[in-house]
XYZ file of C-alpha atoms in Angstrom:
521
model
C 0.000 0.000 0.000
C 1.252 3.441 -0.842
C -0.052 6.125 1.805
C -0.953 9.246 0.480
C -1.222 12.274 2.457
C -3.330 15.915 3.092
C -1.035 18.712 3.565
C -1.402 18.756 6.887
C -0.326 15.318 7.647
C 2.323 16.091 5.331
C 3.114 19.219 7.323
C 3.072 17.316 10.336
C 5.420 14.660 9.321
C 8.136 17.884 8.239
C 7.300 19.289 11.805
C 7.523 15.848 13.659
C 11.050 15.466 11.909
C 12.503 19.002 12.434
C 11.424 18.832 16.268
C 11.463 14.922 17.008
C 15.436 14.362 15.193
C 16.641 17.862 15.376
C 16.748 17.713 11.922
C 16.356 21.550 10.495
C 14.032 22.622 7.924
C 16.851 23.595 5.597
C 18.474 20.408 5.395
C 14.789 18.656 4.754
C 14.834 21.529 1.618
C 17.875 20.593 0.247
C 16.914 16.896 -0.076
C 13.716 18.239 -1.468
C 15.393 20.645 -4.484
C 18.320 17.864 -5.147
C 15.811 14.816 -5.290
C 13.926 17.154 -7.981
C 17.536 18.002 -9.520
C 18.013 13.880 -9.878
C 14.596 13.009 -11.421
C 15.083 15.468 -13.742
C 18.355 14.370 -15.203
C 16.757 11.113 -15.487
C 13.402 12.165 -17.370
C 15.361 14.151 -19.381
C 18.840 12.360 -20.246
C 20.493 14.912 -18.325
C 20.624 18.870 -18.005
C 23.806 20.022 -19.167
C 23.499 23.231 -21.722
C 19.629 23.079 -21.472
C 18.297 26.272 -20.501
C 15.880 25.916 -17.421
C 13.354 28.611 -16.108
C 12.742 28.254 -12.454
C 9.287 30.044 -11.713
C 9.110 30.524 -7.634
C 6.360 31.597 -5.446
C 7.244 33.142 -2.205
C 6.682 29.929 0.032
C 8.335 26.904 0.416
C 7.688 25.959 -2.767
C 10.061 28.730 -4.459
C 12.637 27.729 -1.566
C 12.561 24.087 -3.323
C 12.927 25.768 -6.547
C 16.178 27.988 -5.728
C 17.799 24.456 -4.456
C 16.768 23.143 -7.777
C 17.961 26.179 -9.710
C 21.426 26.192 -7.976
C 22.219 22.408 -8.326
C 20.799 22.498 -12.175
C 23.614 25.162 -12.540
C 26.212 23.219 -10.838
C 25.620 20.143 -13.293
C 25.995 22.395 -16.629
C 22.526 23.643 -17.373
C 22.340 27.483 -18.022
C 19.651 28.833 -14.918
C 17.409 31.772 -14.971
C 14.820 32.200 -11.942
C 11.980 34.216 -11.710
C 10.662 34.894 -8.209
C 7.302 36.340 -8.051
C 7.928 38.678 -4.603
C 10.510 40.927 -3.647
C 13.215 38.876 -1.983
C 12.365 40.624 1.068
C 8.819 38.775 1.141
C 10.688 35.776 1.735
C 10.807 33.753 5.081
C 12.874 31.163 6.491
C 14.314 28.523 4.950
C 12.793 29.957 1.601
C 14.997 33.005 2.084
C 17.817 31.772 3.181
C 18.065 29.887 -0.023
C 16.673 32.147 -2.192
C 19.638 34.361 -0.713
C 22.420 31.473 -1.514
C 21.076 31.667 -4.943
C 21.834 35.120 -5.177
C 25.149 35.094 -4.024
C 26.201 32.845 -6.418
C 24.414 33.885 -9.497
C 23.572 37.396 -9.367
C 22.471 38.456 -12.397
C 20.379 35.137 -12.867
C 17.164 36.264 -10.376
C 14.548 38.000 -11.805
C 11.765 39.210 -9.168
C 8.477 40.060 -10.785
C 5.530 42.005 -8.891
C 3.487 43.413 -11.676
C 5.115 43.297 -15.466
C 5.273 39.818 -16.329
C 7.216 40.764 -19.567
C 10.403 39.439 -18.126
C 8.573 36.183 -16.815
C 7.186 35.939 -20.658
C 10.392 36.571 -22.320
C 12.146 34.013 -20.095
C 9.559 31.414 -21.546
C 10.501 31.871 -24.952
C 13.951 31.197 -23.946
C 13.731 28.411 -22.034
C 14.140 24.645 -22.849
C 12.669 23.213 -19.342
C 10.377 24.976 -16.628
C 10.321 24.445 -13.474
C 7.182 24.912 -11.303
C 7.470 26.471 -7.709
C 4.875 28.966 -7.691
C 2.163 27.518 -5.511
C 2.511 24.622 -2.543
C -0.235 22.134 -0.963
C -1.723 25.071 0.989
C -3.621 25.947 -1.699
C -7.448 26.494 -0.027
C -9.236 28.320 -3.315
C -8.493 29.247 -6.650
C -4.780 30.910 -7.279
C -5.404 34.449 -8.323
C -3.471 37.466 -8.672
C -0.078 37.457 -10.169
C 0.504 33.519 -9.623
C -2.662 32.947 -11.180
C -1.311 34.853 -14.617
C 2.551 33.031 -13.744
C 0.511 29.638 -14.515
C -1.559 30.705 -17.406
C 1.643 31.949 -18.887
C 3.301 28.630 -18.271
C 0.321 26.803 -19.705
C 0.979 28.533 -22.924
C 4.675 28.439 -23.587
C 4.196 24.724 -24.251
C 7.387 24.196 -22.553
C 8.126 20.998 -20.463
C 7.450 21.482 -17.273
C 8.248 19.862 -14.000
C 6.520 20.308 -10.712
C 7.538 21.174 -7.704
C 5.650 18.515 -5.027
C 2.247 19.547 -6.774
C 1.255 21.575 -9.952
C 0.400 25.135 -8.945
C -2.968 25.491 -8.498
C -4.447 22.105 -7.615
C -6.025 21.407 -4.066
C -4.114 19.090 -2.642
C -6.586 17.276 -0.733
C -9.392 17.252 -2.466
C -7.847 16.922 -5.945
C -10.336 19.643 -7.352
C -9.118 22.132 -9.223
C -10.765 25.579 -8.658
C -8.874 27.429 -11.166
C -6.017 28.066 -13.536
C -3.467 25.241 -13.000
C -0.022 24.101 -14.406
C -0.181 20.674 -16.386
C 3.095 19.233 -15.384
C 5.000 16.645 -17.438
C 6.781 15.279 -14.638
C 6.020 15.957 -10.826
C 8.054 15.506 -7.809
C 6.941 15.613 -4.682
C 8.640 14.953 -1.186
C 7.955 12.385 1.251
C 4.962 10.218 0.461
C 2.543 11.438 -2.576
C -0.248 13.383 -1.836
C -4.217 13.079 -2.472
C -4.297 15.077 -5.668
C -1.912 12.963 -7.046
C -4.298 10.155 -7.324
C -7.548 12.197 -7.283
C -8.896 13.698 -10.778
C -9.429 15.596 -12.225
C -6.515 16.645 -10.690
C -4.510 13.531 -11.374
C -4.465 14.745 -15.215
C -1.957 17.546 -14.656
C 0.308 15.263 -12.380
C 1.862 13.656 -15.491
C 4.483 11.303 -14.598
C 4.887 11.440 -10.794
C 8.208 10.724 -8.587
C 8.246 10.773 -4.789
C 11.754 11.965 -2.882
C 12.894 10.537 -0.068
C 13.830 13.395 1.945
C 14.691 11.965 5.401
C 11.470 11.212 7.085
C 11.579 8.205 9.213
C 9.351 4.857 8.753
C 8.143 5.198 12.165
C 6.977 8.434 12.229
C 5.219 7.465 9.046
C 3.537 4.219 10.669
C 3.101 6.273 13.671
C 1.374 9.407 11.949
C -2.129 6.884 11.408
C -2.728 7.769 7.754
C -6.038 6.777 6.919
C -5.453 7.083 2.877
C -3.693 4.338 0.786
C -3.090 3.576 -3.028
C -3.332 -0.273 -3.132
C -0.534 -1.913 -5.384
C -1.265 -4.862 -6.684
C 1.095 -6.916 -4.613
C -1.419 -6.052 -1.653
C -4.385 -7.603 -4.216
C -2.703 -10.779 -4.793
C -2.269 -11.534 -1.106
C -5.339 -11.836 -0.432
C -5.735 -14.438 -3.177
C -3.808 -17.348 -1.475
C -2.782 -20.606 -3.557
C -5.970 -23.164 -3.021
C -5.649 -26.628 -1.021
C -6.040 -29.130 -3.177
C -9.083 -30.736 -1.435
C -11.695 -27.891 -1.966
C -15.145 -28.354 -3.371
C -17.613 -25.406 -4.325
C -19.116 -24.735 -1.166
C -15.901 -23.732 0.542
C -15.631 -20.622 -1.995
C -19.203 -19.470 -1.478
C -22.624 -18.869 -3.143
C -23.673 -15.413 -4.459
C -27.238 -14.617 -5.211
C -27.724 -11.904 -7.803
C -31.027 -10.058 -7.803
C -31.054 -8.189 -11.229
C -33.343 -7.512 -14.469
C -35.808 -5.996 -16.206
C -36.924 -5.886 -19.852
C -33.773 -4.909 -22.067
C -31.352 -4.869 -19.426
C -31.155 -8.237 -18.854
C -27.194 -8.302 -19.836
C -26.750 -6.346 -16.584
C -27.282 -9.446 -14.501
C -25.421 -11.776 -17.167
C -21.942 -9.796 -16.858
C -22.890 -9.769 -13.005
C -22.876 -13.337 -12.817
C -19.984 -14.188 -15.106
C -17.677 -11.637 -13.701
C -18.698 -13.263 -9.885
C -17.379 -16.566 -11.275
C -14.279 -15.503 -13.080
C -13.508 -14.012 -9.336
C -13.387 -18.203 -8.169
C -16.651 -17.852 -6.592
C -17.850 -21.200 -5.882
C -21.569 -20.999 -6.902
C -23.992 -18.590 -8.733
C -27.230 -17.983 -8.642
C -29.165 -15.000 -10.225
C -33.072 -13.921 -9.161
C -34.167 -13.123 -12.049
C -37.984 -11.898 -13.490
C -39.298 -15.492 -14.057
C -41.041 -14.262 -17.484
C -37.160 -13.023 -18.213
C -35.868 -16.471 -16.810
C -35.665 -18.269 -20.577
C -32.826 -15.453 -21.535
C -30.767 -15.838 -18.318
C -30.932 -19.991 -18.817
C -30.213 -19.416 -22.470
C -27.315 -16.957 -21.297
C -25.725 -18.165 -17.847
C -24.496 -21.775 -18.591
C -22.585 -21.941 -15.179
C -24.879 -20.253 -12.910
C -28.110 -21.402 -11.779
C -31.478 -18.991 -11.983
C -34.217 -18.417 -9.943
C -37.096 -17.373 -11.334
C -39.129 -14.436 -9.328
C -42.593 -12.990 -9.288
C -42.572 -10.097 -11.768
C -45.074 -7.743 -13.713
C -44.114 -7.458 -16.906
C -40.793 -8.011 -16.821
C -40.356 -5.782 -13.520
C -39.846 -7.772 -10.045
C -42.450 -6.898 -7.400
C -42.457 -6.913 -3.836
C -43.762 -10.618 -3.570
C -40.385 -11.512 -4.978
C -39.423 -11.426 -0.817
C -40.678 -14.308 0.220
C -39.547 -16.333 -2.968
C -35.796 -14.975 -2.032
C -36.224 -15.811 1.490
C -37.183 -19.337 0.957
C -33.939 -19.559 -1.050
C -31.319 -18.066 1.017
C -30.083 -21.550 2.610
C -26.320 -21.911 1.711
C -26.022 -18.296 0.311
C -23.220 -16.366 1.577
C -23.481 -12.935 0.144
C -26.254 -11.108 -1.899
C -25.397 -8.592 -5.527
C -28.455 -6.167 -6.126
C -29.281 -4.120 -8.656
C -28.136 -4.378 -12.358
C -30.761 -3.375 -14.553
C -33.289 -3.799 -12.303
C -35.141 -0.572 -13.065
C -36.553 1.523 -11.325
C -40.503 0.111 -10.983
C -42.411 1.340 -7.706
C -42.656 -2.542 -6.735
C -38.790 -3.212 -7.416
C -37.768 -0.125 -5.635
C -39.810 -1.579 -2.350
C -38.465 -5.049 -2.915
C -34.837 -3.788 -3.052
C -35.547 -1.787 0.593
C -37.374 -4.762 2.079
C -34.045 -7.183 1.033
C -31.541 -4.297 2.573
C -34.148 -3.826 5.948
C -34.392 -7.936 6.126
C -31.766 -10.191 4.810
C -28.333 -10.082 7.153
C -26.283 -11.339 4.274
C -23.235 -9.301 3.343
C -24.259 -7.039 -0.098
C -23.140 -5.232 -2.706
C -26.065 -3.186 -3.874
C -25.699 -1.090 -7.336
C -27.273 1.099 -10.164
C -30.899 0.729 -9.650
C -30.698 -0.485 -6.214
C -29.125 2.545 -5.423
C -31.239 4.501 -6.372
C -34.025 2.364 -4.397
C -32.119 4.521 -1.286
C -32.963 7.936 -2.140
C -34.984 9.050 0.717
C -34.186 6.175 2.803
C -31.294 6.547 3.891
C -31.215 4.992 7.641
C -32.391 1.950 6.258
C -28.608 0.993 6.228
C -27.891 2.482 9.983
C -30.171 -0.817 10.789
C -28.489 -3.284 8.730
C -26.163 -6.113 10.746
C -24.570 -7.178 7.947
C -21.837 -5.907 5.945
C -22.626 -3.628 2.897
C -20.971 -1.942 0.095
C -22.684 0.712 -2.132
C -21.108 1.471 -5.745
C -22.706 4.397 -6.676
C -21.010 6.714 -9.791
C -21.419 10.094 -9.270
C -24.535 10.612 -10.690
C -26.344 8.230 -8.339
C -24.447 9.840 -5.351
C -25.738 13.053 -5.529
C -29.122 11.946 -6.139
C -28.456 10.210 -2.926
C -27.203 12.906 -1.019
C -29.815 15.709 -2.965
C -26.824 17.677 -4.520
C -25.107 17.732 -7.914
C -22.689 15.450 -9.720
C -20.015 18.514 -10.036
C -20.737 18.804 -5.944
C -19.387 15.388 -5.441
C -16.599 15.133 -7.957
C -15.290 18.659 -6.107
C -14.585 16.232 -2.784
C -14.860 12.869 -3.609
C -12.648 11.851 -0.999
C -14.469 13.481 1.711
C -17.636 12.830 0.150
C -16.858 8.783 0.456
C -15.562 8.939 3.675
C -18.411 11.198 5.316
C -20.898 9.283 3.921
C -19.527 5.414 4.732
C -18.818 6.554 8.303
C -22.442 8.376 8.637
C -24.211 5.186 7.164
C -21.636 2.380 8.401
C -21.005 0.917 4.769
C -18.099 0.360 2.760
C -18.660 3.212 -0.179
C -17.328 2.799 -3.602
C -17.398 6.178 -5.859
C -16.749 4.835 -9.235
C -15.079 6.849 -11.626
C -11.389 7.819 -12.463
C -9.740 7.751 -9.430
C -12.579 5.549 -8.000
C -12.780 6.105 -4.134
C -13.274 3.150 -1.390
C -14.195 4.352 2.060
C -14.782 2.364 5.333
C -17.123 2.934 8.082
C -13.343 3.558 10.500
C -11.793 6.364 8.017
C -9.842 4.311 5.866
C -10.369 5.125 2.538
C -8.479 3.731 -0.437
C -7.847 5.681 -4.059
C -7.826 3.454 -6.825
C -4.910 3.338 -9.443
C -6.101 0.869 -12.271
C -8.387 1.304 -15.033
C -8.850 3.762 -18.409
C -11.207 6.076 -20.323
C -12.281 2.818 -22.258
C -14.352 1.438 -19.571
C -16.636 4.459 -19.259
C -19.294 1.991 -21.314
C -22.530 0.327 -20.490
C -22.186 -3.044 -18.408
C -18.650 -2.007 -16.688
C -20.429 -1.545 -13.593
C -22.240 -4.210 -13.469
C -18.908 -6.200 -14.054
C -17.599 -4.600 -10.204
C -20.655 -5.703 -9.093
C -19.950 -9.299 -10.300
C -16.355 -9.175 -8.467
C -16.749 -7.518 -5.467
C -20.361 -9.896 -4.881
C -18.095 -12.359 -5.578
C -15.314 -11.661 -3.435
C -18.227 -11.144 -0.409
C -19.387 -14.669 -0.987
C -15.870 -15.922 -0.859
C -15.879 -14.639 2.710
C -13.889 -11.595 2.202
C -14.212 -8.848 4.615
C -16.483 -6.052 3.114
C -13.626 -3.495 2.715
C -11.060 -5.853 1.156
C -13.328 -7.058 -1.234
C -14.047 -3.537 -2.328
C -11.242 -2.225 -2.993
C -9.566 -5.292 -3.650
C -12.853 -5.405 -6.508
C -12.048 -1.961 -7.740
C -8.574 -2.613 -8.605
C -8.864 -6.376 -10.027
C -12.094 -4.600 -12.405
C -9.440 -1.869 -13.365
C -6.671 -4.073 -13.771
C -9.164 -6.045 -16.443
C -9.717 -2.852 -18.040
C -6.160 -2.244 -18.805
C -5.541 -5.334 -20.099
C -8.335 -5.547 -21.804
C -7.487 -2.225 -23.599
C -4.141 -3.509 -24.645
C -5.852 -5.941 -27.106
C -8.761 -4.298 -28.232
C -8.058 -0.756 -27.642
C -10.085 1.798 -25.445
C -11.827 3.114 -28.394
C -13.540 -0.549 -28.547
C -13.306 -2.137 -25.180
C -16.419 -3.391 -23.913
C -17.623 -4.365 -20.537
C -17.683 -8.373 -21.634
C -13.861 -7.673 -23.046
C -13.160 -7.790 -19.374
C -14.509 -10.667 -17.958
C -12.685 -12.586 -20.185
C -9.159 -11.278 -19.321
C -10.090 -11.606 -15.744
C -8.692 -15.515 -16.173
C -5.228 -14.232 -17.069
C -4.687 -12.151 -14.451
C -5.160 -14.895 -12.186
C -3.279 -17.268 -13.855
C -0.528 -14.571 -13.622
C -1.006 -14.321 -10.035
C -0.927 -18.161 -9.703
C 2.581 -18.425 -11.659
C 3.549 -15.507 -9.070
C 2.663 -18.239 -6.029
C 4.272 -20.712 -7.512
C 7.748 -19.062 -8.238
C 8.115 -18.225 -4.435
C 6.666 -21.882 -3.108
């Protein structure tokens, strides 16, 4: 797991450091600008006679961004460095280096307060430019001169590198309010922070490198970050080799409730992508005059034909699902169910009555909106995948709302209702009823089509009836569904992936894994 940080657990790791080790702020800057210095040579094949334009703001930041302006000179590269402040403005450890810089190369700092003809003219010349102008403090938009520094930046079409974040970006929501630098390259210091993984955000990171700048492991275990990138190293752990007497009870039974006329391929990709995850058995509750399709379809899973109208399940569908639930271990609700008056009080009835661990998406969802507490009452384990359209319809706001603080947004809500929360999109978001919340790195553009979801519902139900715990099977889900996605885009391209493209790659990624176990056995 990678933790990722806010900025003021980032902050607070710096602080703990300085105070804890007697380690001073300067020295913690100097492994900051020389870390840049080193990822640059390597992105670009070194720096010598390139001319670099160091842009600096008058925090922090711009003290990185002297260090990397004095050791870019010191390795051959010709340095100019505009400082938006009077040196005076300066503070600290920014100053002090800002003065060092000065010393050395006079005639090479530039301080614009108003004309930014100098800062323009310096972006013709340059070859490389180097982002310092705003930190992770960043609370609203940037405005002002900074603000016109980035558009200018923007529109040199230079390559730029980052200093710890793009100017601009909020670094812990991974909005971005305003006018923002879209890095090639970004370095930041310590661990990574949330907008590096959060979009739309994540889009200007380009390719990100993380320093090591002296902060301890301890104080990092210590610190209690609740944020984490799974890798998947952490995914295929919890996937251990199988004894060789199983049967098909020991890996569970899933019982899909989906369907409704013309979205009966929803429940189909449900129930193939549950048993491409290894669950044991499958069965899908299905619209009994809709049954004939999912026999036709669904060769390895078993249906079971419910009371409908139409095509539409009704509410009498209960006590058909009740009488089934003997050797089920985990219930998926809600592909292409619709959204029928009858199927919106069965689906509230199965949450308020059946103490099965659930994953409950698209049309189930949307069964919630106005009954919310329903899932304060529920003993059992349950994980919501909502996309952000279905979330704010939940929560009575708007999509843009949500995708401003997903993070928060997933984490206030799962510890509010006490479910595991998965906010799908880029970036998709996996918060726990405790805090923990986990950003997801896998997936592409390509699988913004119709049935992806209802492949994560297939894996994660399928994970639940395995016996996983709620969280690890939802996150562990998001990834393994992304991971699909990817590969599935290598073959066929994200122009033409579709959601079925992934359930059948799903195979080789555990035969991967299994090849993995079997090298270290």
């Amino acid at each position: 797991m990678i933790p990722v940080t806010t900025a003021q657990e980032m902050r607070a790791l710096d602080e703990a450091t300085i105070q804890g080790l007697g380690l001073p702020g300067v020295v913690l800057m100097e492994h900051a600008g020389f870390g840049v210095l080193l990822h640059m040579e390597d992105f670009f094949g070194g720096l010598e006679g390139k001319n670099i334009l160091v842009v600096c703001g008058k925090g922090n930041n711009g003290g990185d961004g002297f260090v990397v302006g004095r050791w870019a000179m010191s390795r051959g590269a010709r340095v100019e460095v505009v400082l938006l402040a009077e040196l005076e403005q300066l503070r600290g450890d920014a100053h002090i280096n800002a003065s060092v810089f000065e010393k050395l190369y006079p005639g090479c700092l530039h301080c614009v307060t108003e004309d930014t003809g100098v800062l323009e003219g310096l972006l013709g010349w340059a070859e490389i430019v180097v982002d310092g102008v705003l930190g992770t403090g960043l609370s609203s938009a940037a405005r002002g001169l900074a603000a016109r520094a980035i558009e200018l930046i923007n529109a040199s079409k230079r390559p730029v590198v980052a200093i710890d974040i793009p100017s601009g970006l909020s670094a812990d929501t991974g909005w971005v309010p305003g006018p923002a630098v879209d890095a090639d390259l970004t370095v930041t210091f310590g661990l990574p922070k949330v907008a590096h993984y959060t979009f739309p955000a994540a889009e200007l990171v380009g390719d990100l490198r993380v320093v090591d700048i002296g902060i301890p492991p301890q104080l990092v275990e210590e610190a209690g970050i609740l944020t984490h990138v799974p890798e998947e190293l952490d995914v295929f752990l919890l996937f251990p080799p199988r004894p060789l007497d199983v049967h098909k009870g020991r890996y569970g039974h899933l019982l899909g409730v989906a369907g409704s006329p013309g979205k009966t391929g929803a429940g189909i990709m449900t129930a193939q992508a549950a048993l491409r995850v290894g669950t044991g058995l499958v069965t899908m509750g299905v619209p009994a005059s809709l049954n004939p399709v999912f026999e036709a379809s669904l060769l390895e899973a078993m249906t079971l034909p419910l009371p409908d109208d139409e095509g539409y399940l009704l509410e009498g569908a209960l006590e058909v699902i009740a009488n089934n639930l003997e050797g089920k271990t985990a219930l998926a609700i809600g592909p292409g169910l619709g959204t029928n008056p009858s199927t919106v009080t069965l689906v509230r009835a199965l949450l308020a009555e059946v103490d099965l661990p659930m994953v409950v998406d698209a049309d189930g969802v949307n069964a919630l909106v106005g009954v919310l507490d329903l899932l304060k009452d529920r003993k059992a384990p349950t994980v919501l995948t909502p996309h952000p359209g279905e979330m704010a319809r939940l929560l009575g706001t708007t999509p843009g709302e949500i995708q401003s603080r997903r993070l928060e947004t997933a984490r206030d809500f799962a510890r509010e209702y006490g479910v595991v929360l998965v906010l799908k999109g880029a970036g998709t978001v996996t918060a726990l009823p405790d805090g923990r919340a986990y950003i997801n790195p896998t997936g592409n553009p390509g699988m913004a089509s119709g049935g992806s979801g209802d492949v994560l519902t297939g894996i994660i139900g399928g994970l639940l009836a395995q016996g996983m715990g709620a969280g690890e099977a939802a996150w562990a889900g998001v990834y393994i569904h992304g991971l699909a996605g990817d590969k599935a885009a290598q073959e066929k391209s994200e122009v033409a992936l579709l959601a079925g493209d992934m359930i059948e790659v799903l195979p080789s990624i555990f035969k991967e894994w299994e090849e993995w176990s079997a090298s270290v056995l």
